[in-house]
Amino acid sequence: MTVRYIIRTDVSSENSSSKNLDEPIHFKIYRAPVVNSIPSSDSPDIRKMGEEDISYPAYLSPGEHSIKLISGTQLEPNTAFPNVVVEATYNDKKSTIHFRKWMLGAVAHGFNRWNYYRLIGTLGQIVMGGNWTGVPDWENNMVENLKKYDKYDYVMGFNWTDTCGDDKPHRAVEAGVRLSKQIVDLISTIRATQKPGDVVDIHLIGHSRGTVIVTEALNDLLPRLRKGEDLSSYIEFTLLDPHPANNYETPWADFGTFLDTMDANTTVGIGLNHAPSSWNAKKITEDFQGKVADPSLAIPQGIKKFDVWYQHTEAGCLTNAPYQQYIMNLWGLVGNKTIQNSSGIELIPDQNLFNLTTLKDKQGRCQQPAVGHNQVPDVYEQQVVETGRLNRSN
């Protein structure tokens, strides 16, 4: 981290106006919880980051200086200790300054096949009850749980149900730009109401086609931050079963067998389709993906943390799952045709690349509960969000 400091001359002394300090300046950097008064570096209620003596003559002369301290240390988000404090000591005199790191999360869902319920709107809520907004329950839950368990300061649940079911190109890209603008607007609001010098960290989470949303938002967001000379944000990026709606990578799903006992009016695949077969589900989905042609996920430089959670579970394992996944279970796609990773962060299995595929035993029985495309956000929420481990370094 870079620290700017000023060595002031003592105008009352005839001999000190141009002299360097005769002792090193001792810097301590630590993190403190949210308190009205910042504790000293001797307090037990802090998280130490490092300390360093500055003794080079050029940095001890009168005037303003800028120097990097504790080189190589990343200021990761830590909602338990959000205040970053720098304490400088010279000749037993201490000077302290601090800034706060705010945590902003944004969550985006993918295609929602119940999108057509927006046509009945409030009437549907009154008659049927429950959540008829089109936004999946997992997204609403994750928004609340990121605040509850991980103490995020702000969390945005992005709703694009008005266009996520359209069989037209560019809808996901357009939605990503909208999300980027919403994030920039919120950051501007935070900066206008909080302490000058505070930093807003960002965590983008997308599921299925929502991974296109957060990727496009990221690519639109980074130039906006650079334009405002705000390069201090720590940006985390999470892809949950990434599945852009395109036909660039195969296989992109697993398909079950024909189910002639199904109700002929059962919804399968995309929208309102009366097609109780995996063959029709595949055909309908391929047609939709061909028309939509979402772009690949171009992951740029500028992020600090990157993780992917995916599954390639057989559809037949999901007979007890909702949404007829036993007919067609979409897969999370992690190949180069889907994820074009230029971030500089390598995806390493079991470190930041997590395979949730449901396995079978020797008798061919699927482990239960099985994890399909729609269960990946739930697993991430249970294993990560609800554990409170996000942004709380030990």
PDB file of C-alpha atoms in Angstrom, residues 225-333:
ATOM      1  CA  LEU A 225     -13.022   3.022 -12.278  1.00  0.00           C
ATOM      2  CA  ARG A 226      -9.835   3.864 -14.167  1.00  0.00           C
ATOM      3  CA  LYS A 227     -11.419   6.973 -15.624  1.00  0.00           C
ATOM      4  CA  GLY A 228     -12.198   8.156 -12.121  1.00  0.00           C
ATOM      5  CA  GLU A 229      -8.662   7.128 -11.064  1.00  0.00           C
ATOM      6  CA  ASP A 230     -10.177   4.713  -8.573  1.00  0.00           C
ATOM      7  CA  LEU A 231      -7.944   1.648  -8.816  1.00  0.00           C
ATOM      8  CA  SER A 232      -7.997   0.782  -5.130  1.00  0.00           C
ATOM      9  CA  SER A 233     -11.045  -1.498  -5.138  1.00  0.00           C
ATOM     10  CA  TYR A 234     -10.401  -5.158  -4.393  1.00  0.00           C
ATOM     11  CA  ILE A 235     -12.603  -6.993  -6.906  1.00  0.00           C
ATOM     12  CA  GLU A 236     -13.730 -10.579  -6.337  1.00  0.00           C
ATOM     13  CA  PHE A 237     -15.412 -12.604  -9.055  1.00  0.00           C
ATOM     14  CA  THR A 238     -17.510 -15.761  -8.605  1.00  0.00           C
ATOM     15  CA  LEU A 239     -19.049 -17.847 -11.397  1.00  0.00           C
ATOM     16  CA  LEU A 240     -21.691 -20.400 -10.405  1.00  0.00           C
ATOM     17  CA  ASP A 241     -22.226 -23.095 -13.056  1.00  0.00           C
ATOM     18  CA  PRO A 242     -21.397 -20.710 -15.917  1.00  0.00           C
ATOM     19  CA  HIS A 243     -23.640 -21.295 -18.908  1.00  0.00           C
ATOM     20  CA  PRO A 244     -23.806 -18.562 -21.543  1.00  0.00           C
ATOM     21  CA  ALA A 245     -26.723 -19.218 -23.876  1.00  0.00           C
ATOM     22  CA  ASN A 246     -24.775 -20.222 -26.965  1.00  0.00           C
ATOM     23  CA  ASN A 247     -23.770 -23.394 -28.775  1.00  0.00           C
ATOM     24  CA  TYR A 248     -20.016 -22.765 -28.737  1.00  0.00           C
ATOM     25  CA  GLU A 249     -19.112 -25.660 -26.447  1.00  0.00           C
ATOM     26  CA  THR A 250     -20.405 -29.235 -26.404  1.00  0.00           C
ATOM     27  CA  PRO A 251     -21.665 -31.156 -24.605  1.00  0.00           C
ATOM     28  CA  TRP A 252     -23.485 -28.415 -22.717  1.00  0.00           C
ATOM     29  CA  ALA A 253     -26.022 -30.599 -20.870  1.00  0.00           C
ATOM     30  CA  ASP A 254     -26.999 -34.168 -20.051  1.00  0.00           C
ATOM     31  CA  PHE A 255     -30.355 -35.500 -21.195  1.00  0.00           C
ATOM     32  CA  GLY A 256     -32.645 -38.080 -19.665  1.00  0.00           C
ATOM     33  CA  THR A 257     -34.866 -40.617 -21.378  1.00  0.00           C
ATOM     34  CA  PHE A 258     -38.299 -40.109 -22.917  1.00  0.00           C
ATOM     35  CA  LEU A 259     -40.928 -39.903 -20.193  1.00  0.00           C
ATOM     36  CA  ASP A 260     -44.244 -40.906 -21.744  1.00  0.00           C
ATOM     37  CA  THR A 261     -45.980 -40.791 -18.363  1.00  0.00           C
ATOM     38  CA  MET A 262     -45.471 -37.042 -18.019  1.00  0.00           C
ATOM     39  CA  ASP A 263     -48.310 -34.593 -18.205  1.00  0.00           C
ATOM     40  CA  ALA A 264     -48.404 -33.272 -21.755  1.00  0.00           C
ATOM     41  CA  ASN A 265     -48.588 -29.721 -20.408  1.00  0.00           C
ATOM     42  CA  THR A 266     -45.385 -29.989 -18.393  1.00  0.00           C
ATOM     43  CA  THR A 267     -42.981 -27.152 -18.988  1.00  0.00           C
ATOM     44  CA  VAL A 268     -39.700 -28.366 -20.414  1.00  0.00           C
ATOM     45  CA  GLY A 269     -36.601 -26.459 -21.422  1.00  0.00           C
ATOM     46  CA  ILE A 270     -37.377 -22.945 -22.575  1.00  0.00           C
ATOM     47  CA  GLY A 271     -40.602 -21.134 -21.786  1.00  0.00           C
ATOM     48  CA  LEU A 272     -44.034 -22.703 -22.326  1.00  0.00           C
ATOM     49  CA  ASN A 273     -43.320 -25.897 -24.239  1.00  0.00           C
ATOM     50  CA  HIS A 274     -45.540 -28.937 -24.372  1.00  0.00           C
ATOM     51  CA  ALA A 275     -42.709 -31.374 -24.993  1.00  0.00           C
ATOM     52  CA  PRO A 276     -42.244 -34.236 -22.504  1.00  0.00           C
ATOM     53  CA  SER A 277     -39.005 -35.519 -24.013  1.00  0.00           C
ATOM     54  CA  SER A 278     -35.318 -34.882 -23.719  1.00  0.00           C
ATOM     55  CA  TRP A 279     -35.026 -34.752 -27.507  1.00  0.00           C
ATOM     56  CA  ASN A 280     -37.427 -31.818 -27.746  1.00  0.00           C
ATOM     57  CA  ALA A 281     -35.813 -30.116 -24.756  1.00  0.00           C
ATOM     58  CA  LYS A 282     -32.445 -30.284 -26.513  1.00  0.00           C
ATOM     59  CA  LYS A 283     -33.827 -29.035 -29.814  1.00  0.00           C
ATOM     60  CA  ILE A 284     -35.730 -26.154 -28.229  1.00  0.00           C
ATOM     61  CA  THR A 285     -32.757 -25.107 -26.105  1.00  0.00           C
ATOM     62  CA  GLU A 286     -30.296 -25.295 -29.012  1.00  0.00           C
ATOM     63  CA  ASP A 287     -32.628 -23.096 -31.034  1.00  0.00           C
ATOM     64  CA  PHE A 288     -32.858 -20.571 -28.188  1.00  0.00           C
ATOM     65  CA  GLN A 289     -29.085 -20.569 -27.617  1.00  0.00           C
ATOM     66  CA  GLY A 290     -28.466 -20.142 -31.332  1.00  0.00           C
ATOM     67  CA  LYS A 291     -30.748 -17.102 -31.509  1.00  0.00           C
ATOM     68  CA  VAL A 292     -29.406 -15.509 -28.336  1.00  0.00           C
ATOM     69  CA  ALA A 293     -25.707 -16.261 -28.996  1.00  0.00           C
ATOM     70  CA  ASP A 294     -24.359 -14.950 -25.701  1.00  0.00           C
ATOM     71  CA  PRO A 295     -20.642 -14.063 -25.854  1.00  0.00           C
ATOM     72  CA  SER A 296     -17.938 -16.090 -24.171  1.00  0.00           C
ATOM     73  CA  LEU A 297     -16.903 -14.970 -20.691  1.00  0.00           C
ATOM     74  CA  ALA A 298     -13.918 -12.656 -21.205  1.00  0.00           C
ATOM     75  CA  ILE A 299     -12.292 -12.329 -17.776  1.00  0.00           C
ATOM     76  CA  PRO A 300     -10.014  -9.251 -17.798  1.00  0.00           C
ATOM     77  CA  GLN A 301      -7.060  -8.215 -15.684  1.00  0.00           C
ATOM     78  CA  GLY A 302      -7.881  -6.131 -12.658  1.00  0.00           C
ATOM     79  CA  ILE A 303      -9.552  -8.678 -10.385  1.00  0.00           C
ATOM     80  CA  LYS A 304      -7.880  -9.992  -7.233  1.00  0.00           C
ATOM     81  CA  LYS A 305      -9.852 -13.172  -6.565  1.00  0.00           C
ATOM     82  CA  PHE A 306     -11.575 -15.539  -8.999  1.00  0.00           C
ATOM     83  CA  ASP A 307     -13.474 -18.759  -8.292  1.00  0.00           C
ATOM     84  CA  VAL A 308     -15.710 -21.079 -10.311  1.00  0.00           C
ATOM     85  CA  TRP A 309     -18.214 -23.674  -9.056  1.00  0.00           C
ATOM     86  CA  TYR A 310     -19.650 -26.117 -11.599  1.00  0.00           C
ATOM     87  CA  GLN A 311     -21.243 -29.560 -12.113  1.00  0.00           C
ATOM     88  CA  HIS A 312     -21.581 -32.160 -14.879  1.00  0.00           C
ATOM     89  CA  THR A 313     -24.188 -34.357 -13.226  1.00  0.00           C
ATOM     90  CA  GLU A 314     -26.168 -36.936 -15.218  1.00  0.00           C
ATOM     91  CA  ALA A 315     -29.788 -35.920 -15.653  1.00  0.00           C
ATOM     92  CA  GLY A 316     -30.941 -39.312 -14.390  1.00  0.00           C
ATOM     93  CA  CYS A 317     -29.534 -38.508 -10.943  1.00  0.00           C
ATOM     94  CA  LEU A 318     -31.973 -35.626 -10.558  1.00  0.00           C
ATOM     95  CA  THR A 319     -35.316 -37.453 -10.404  1.00  0.00           C
ATOM     96  CA  ASN A 320     -36.100 -35.798  -7.065  1.00  0.00           C
ATOM     97  CA  ALA A 321     -35.019 -32.320  -8.163  1.00  0.00           C
ATOM     98  CA  PRO A 322     -37.461 -29.623  -9.301  1.00  0.00           C
ATOM     99  CA  TYR A 323     -37.633 -28.036 -12.749  1.00  0.00           C
ATOM    100  CA  GLN A 324     -37.567 -31.395 -14.589  1.00  0.00           C
ATOM    101  CA  GLN A 325     -33.776 -31.567 -14.525  1.00  0.00           C
ATOM    102  CA  TYR A 326     -34.099 -35.329 -15.052  1.00  0.00           C
ATOM    103  CA  ILE A 327     -35.079 -34.469 -18.640  1.00  0.00           C
ATOM    104  CA  MET A 328     -32.336 -31.917 -19.247  1.00  0.00           C
ATOM    105  CA  ASN A 329     -29.660 -30.860 -16.779  1.00  0.00           C
ATOM    106  CA  LEU A 330     -27.634 -27.907 -18.027  1.00  0.00           C
ATOM    107  CA  TRP A 331     -23.930 -28.105 -17.288  1.00  0.00           C
ATOM    108  CA  GLY A 332     -21.563 -25.464 -16.045  1.00  0.00           C
ATOM    109  CA  LEU A 333     -19.096 -24.837 -18.857  1.00  0.00           C
TER     110      LEU A 333
END
